[in-house]
Coordinates of C-alpha atoms in Angstrom, one line a residue:
X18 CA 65.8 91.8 159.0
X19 CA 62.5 91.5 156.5
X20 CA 60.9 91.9 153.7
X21 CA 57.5 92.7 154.4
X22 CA 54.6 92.6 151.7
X23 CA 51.0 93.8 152.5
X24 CA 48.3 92.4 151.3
X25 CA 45.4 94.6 152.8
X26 CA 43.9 91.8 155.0
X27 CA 42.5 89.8 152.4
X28 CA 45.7 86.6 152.5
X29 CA 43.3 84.1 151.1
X30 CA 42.4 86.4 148.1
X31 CA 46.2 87.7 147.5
X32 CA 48.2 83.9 147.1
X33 CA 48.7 82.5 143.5
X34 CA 50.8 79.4 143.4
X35 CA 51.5 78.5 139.8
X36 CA 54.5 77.8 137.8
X37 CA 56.6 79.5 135.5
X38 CA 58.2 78.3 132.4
X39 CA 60.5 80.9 132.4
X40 CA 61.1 81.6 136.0
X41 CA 62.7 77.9 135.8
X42 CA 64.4 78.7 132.4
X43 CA 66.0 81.6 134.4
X44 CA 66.9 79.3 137.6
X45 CA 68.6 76.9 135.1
X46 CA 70.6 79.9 133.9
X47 CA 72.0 80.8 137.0
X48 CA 72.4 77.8 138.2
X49 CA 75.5 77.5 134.4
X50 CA 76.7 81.2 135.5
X51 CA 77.0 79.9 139.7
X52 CA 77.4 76.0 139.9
X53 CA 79.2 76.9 142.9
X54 CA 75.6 77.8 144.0
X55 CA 74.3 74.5 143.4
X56 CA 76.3 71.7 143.9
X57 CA 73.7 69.8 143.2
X58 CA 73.1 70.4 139.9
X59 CA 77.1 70.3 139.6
X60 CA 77.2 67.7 136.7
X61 CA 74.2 69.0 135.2
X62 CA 75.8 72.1 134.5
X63 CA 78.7 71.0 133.1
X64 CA 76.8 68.2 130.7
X65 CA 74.8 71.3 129.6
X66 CA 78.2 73.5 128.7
X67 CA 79.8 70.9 126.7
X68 CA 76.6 70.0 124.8
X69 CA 76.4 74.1 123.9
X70 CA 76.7 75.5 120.7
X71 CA 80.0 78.0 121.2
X72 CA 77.7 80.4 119.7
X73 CA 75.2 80.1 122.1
X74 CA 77.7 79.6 124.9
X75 CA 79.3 83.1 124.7
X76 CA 75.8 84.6 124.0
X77 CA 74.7 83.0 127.6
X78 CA 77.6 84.8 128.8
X79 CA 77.4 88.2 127.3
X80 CA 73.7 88.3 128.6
X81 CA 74.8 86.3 132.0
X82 CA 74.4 89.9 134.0
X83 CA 70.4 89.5 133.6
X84 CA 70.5 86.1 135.5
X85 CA 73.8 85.5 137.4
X86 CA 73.6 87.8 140.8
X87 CA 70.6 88.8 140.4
X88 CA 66.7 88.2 138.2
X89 CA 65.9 90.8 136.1
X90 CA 62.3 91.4 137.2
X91 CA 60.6 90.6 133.9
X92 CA 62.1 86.9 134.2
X93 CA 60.1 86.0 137.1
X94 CA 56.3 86.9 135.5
X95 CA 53.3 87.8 137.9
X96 CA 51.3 86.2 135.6
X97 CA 53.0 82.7 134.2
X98 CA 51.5 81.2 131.5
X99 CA 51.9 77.4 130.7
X100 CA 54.7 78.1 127.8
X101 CA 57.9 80.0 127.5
X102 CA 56.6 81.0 124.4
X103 CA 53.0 83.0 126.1
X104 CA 55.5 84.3 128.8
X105 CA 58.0 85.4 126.4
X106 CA 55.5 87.2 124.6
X107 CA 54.3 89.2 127.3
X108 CA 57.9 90.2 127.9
X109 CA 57.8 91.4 124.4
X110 CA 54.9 93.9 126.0
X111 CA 56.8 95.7 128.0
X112 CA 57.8 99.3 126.8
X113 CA 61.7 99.6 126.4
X114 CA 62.4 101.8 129.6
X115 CA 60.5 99.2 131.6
X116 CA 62.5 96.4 129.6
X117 CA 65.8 98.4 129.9
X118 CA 65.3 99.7 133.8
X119 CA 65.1 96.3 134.9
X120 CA 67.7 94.7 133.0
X121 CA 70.0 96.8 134.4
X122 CA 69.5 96.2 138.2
X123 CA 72.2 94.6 139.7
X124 CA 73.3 93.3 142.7
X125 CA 76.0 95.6 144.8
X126 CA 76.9 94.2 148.4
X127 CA 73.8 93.0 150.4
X128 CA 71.1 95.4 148.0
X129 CA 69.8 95.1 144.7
X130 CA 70.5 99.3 143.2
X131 CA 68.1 100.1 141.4
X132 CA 67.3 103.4 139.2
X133 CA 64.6 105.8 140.0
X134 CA 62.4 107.5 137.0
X135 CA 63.6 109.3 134.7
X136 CA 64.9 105.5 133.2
X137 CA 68.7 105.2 131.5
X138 CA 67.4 105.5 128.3
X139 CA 66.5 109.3 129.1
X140 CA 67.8 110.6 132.2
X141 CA 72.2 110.9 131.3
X142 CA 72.9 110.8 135.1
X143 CA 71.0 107.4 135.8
X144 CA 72.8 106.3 132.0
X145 CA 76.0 107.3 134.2
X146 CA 75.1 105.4 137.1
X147 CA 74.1 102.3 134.9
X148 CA 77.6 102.4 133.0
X149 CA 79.4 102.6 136.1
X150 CA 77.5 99.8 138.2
X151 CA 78.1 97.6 134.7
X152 CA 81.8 98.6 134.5
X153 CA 82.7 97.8 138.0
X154 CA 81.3 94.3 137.5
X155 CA 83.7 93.6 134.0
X156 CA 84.1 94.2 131.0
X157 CA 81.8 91.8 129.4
X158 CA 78.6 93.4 131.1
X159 CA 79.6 96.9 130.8
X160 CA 79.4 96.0 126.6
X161 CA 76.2 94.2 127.2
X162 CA 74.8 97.4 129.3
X163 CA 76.3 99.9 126.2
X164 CA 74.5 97.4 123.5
X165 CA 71.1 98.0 125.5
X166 CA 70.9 101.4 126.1
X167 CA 72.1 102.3 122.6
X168 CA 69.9 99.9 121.0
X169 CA 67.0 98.7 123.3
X170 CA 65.4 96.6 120.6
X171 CA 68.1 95.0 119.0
X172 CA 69.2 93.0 122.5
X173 CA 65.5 92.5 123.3
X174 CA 65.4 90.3 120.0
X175 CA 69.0 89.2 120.8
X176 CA 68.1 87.9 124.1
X177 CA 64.5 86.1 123.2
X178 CA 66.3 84.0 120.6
X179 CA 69.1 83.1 123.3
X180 CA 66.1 82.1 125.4
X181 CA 64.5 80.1 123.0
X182 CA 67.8 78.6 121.7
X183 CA 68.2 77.5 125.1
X184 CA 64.9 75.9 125.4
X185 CA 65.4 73.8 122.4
X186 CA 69.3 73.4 123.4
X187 CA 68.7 71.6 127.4
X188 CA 65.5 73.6 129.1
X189 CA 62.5 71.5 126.8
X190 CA 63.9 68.2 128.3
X191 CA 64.9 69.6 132.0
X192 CA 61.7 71.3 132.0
X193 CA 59.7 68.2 131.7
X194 CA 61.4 66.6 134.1
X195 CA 60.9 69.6 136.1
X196 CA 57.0 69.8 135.4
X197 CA 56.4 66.8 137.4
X198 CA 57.0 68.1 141.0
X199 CA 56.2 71.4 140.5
X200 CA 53.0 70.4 139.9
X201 CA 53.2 68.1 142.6
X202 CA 54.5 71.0 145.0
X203 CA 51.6 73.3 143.5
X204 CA 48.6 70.5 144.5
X205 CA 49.8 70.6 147.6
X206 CA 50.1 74.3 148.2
X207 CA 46.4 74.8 146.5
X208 CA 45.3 72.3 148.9
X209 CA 46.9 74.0 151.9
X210 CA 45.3 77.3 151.1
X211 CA 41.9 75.7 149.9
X212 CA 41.5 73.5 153.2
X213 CA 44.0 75.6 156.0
X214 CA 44.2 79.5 154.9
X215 CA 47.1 81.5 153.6
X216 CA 49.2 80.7 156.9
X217 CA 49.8 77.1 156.3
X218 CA 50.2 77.4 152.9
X219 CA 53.2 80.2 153.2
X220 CA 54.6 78.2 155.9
X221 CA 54.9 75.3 153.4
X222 CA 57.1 77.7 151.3
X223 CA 59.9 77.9 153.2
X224 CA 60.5 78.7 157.2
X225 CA 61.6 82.2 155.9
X226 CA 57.5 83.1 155.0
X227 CA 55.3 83.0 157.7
X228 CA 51.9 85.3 157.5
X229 CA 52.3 88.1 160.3
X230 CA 50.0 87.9 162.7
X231 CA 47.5 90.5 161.7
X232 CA 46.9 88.7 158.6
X233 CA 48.2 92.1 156.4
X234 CA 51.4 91.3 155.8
X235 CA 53.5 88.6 154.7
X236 CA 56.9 88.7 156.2
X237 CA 60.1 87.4 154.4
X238 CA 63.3 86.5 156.0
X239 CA 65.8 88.3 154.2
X240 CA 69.0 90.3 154.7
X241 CA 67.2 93.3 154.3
X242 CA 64.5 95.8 155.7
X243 CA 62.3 96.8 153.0
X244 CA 58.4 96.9 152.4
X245 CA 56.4 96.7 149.5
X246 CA 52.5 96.5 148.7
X247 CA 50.9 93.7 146.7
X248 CA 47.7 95.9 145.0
X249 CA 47.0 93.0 143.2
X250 CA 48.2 89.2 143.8
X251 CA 51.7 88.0 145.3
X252 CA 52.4 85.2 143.0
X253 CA 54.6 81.7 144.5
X254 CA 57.0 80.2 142.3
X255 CA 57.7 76.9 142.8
X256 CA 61.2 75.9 141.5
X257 CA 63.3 72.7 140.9
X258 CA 66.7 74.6 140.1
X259 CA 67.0 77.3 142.5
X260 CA 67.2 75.8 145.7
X261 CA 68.8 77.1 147.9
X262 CA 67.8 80.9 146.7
X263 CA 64.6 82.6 148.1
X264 CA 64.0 85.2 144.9
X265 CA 61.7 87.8 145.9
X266 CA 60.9 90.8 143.2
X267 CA 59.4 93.8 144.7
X268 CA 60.7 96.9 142.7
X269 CA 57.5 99.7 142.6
X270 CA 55.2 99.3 139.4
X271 CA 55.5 95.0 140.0
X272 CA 53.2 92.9 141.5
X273 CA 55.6 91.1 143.9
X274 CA 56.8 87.9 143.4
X275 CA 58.2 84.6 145.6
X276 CA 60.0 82.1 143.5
X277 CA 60.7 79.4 146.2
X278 CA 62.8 75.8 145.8
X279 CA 60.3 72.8 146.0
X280 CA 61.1 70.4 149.0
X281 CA 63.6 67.5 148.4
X282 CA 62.1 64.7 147.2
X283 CA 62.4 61.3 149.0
X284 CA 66.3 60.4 149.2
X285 CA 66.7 58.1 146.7
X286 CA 67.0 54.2 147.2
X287 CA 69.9 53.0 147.4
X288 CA 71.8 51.4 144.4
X289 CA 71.6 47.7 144.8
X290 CA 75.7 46.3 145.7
X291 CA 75.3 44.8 142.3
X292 CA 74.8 47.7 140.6
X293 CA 77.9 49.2 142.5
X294 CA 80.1 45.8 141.5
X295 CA 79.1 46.5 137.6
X296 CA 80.8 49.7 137.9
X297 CA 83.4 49.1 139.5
X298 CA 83.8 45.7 137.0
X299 CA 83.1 48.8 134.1
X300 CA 86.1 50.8 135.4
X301 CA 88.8 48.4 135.7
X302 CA 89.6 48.1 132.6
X303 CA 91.5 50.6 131.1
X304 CA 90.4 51.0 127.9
X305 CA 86.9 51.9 129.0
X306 CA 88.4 54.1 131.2
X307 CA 89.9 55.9 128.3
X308 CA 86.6 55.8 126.3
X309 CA 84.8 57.5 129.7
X310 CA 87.7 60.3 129.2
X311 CA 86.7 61.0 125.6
X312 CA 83.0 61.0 126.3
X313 CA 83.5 63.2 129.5
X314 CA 84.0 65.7 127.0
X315 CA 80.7 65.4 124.8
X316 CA 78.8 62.6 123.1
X317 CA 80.7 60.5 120.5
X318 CA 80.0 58.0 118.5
X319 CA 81.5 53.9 118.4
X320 CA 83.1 54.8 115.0
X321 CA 84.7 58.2 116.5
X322 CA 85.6 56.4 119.8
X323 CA 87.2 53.7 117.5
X324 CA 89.1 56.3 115.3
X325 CA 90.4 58.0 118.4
X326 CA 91.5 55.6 120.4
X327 CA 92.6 53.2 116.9
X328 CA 90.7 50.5 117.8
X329 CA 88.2 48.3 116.1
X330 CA 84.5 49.4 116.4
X331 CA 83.6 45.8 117.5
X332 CA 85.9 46.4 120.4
X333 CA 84.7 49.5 121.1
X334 CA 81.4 48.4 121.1
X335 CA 81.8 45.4 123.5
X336 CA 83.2 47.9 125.9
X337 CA 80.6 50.3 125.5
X338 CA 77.6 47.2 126.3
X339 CA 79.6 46.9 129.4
X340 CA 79.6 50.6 130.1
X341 CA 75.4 50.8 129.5
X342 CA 74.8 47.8 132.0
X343 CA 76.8 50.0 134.8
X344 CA 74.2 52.6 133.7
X345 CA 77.4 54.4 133.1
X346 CA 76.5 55.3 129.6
X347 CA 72.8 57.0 127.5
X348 CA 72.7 56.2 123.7
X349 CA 70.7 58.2 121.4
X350 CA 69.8 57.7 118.1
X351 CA 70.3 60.8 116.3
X352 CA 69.4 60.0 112.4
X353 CA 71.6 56.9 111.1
X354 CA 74.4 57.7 114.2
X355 CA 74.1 56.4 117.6
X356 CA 75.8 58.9 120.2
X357 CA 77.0 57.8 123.5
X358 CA 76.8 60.2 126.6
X359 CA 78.4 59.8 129.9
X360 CA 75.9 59.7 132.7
X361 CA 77.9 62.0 134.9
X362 CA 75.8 62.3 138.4
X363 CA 76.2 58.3 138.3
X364 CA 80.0 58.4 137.7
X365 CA 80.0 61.0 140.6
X366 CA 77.5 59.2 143.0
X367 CA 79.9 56.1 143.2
X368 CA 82.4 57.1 145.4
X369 CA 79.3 57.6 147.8
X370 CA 77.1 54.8 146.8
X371 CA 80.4 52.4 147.5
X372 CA 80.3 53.1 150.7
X373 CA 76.3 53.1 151.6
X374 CA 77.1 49.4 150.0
X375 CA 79.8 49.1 152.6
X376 CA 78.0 50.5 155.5
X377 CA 74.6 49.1 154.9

């Protein structure tokens, strides 16, 4: 089964590689509604949900249904721009039964349902349909559904300032990190389709994309037999957060789009057996072991750590130098405080890095 996009003969002409700010902001999102997805990103997730606002955690929910099992269209931009700001904007472009028609596709089964012109906002049978696709998927997204087709413009606003809460709430500092190899990813791609033509550069996407032979079409492994026709550009996404997902928009009226996981990089090197000793040395003791419980909940500071636990913040901070040369531990200064987060993938990675130290 395929997806099957033509491009009119022309490959060379019809491939943009470029990254999206918010195509990763949106990857990042599902990856909190589905860390089952992304195992991963496991700890990631769950440092970003205790570090939430509550107010901005249960507006990530209400709006989840735009992100979780499937993209709304206009989240994965044909035309990124280097901030989530620009692309944001254009988003702001679209007219509200474009906005509205795509927000409300979900995913039912193996197929994405989608609803044919007239759009919700005008047509009462596809508003039926809508409210019916959103009820059998809970409660939460059938509100979030009533909310957008009564009010279009109100969620619009509602759900940019969610976006650019989040950005200044986890995605700025992800998304630099991020940056990095999608640029990397993107050299190479550019490089592939400068020196070796569209087919080497699609079959550095993924195994799943390969340039039929005729040269019109590109074909996409997916559970599904559909065609669509790219009268423009087929834009590749590179992303750091959706692996393992393939995300392929190709509703009529929008220029299709690939968003595709960036290889792995290198397996990292493995932790030096003294790194692995000061761990272990760092959890013996059982007061830092308390002190990890508390800050497996959120950052603290020594003075909170010594008020919970009633013990002396000299004490507490001896314990906590011991817990920074595991690399068990992140301070940051925030203002006159010093705040102490638990470097989760590392707690994690022990039980594993133990025994590469055994093995090697």
């Amino acid at each position: 089964m395929t997806l099957r996009i033509d491009i009119g003969g022309r490959p060379d002409e019809r491939l943009r590689f470029a990254a999206s700010p918010l195509a990763e902001l949106t990857a990042m999102l599902h990856v909190l509604a589905e860390p089952g997805h992304h195992p991963r990103f496991a700890g990631w997730a769950a440092q970003v949900w205790d570090g939430l606002r509550p107010e901005l955690a249960e507006r990530l929910r209400e709006a989840e249904f735009l992100w979780r099992s499937s993209q709304a269209d206009f989240l994965l931009p044909a035309r990124p721009r280097p901030t989530l700001a620009e692309e944001l904007d254009d988003v702001d472009l679209l007219d509200d039964d474009t906005y509205v028609t795509a927000a409300l596709v979900t995913t039912c089964g193996g197929g994405r349902v989608r609803f044919p012109a007239p759009s919700p906002l005008t047509d009462p049978a596809a508003r039926r349909r809508a409210l019916d696709l959103a009820q059998a998927r809970g409660a939460r997204q059938e509100a979030f559904a009533e909310r957008l087709l009564a009010d279009p413009a109100a969620v619009r606003a509602r759900v940019r300032h969610t976006l650019e809460e989040c950005a200044e709430a986890f995605f700025d500092a992800a998304w630099a990190d991020a940056a990095v190899r999608l640029a990397t990813d993107l050299r190479l791609k550019n490089d592939l389709l400068r020196r070796q033509g569209a087919g080497a550069a699609l079959a550095s996407v993924s195994g799943a994309v390969a340039l039929a032979p005729d040269g019109d079409h590109i074909v996409v492994d997916k559970l599904q037999d559909k065609a669509t026709t790219a009268h423009d550009t087929v834009t590749f996404i590179p992303s750091v957060h959706n692996s393992p997902h393939l995300v392929v928009v190709h509703a009529p009226g929008w220029q299709p789009v690939v968003q595709y996981p960036v290889a792995e990089p290198r397996p990292p090197e493995p932790v030096p057996l003294e790194t692995v000793g000061l761990r272990l040395e760092a959890l013996a003791h059982p007061v830092r072991l308390r002190l990890l419980r508390t800050l497996a909940r959120g950052p603290h500071t020594t003075g909170e750590l010594a008020h919970l636990w009633d013990l002396s913040a000299p004490e507490v901070s001896r314990h906590l130098a011991v817990l920074r040369r595991a690399g068990l531990l992140t301070p940051r200064r925030h203002g006159r405080y010093v705040r102490h987060s638990l470097n989760l993938p590392d707690l994690t990675a022990l039980g594993t890095d133990l025994l590469a130290a055994v093995l090697r």
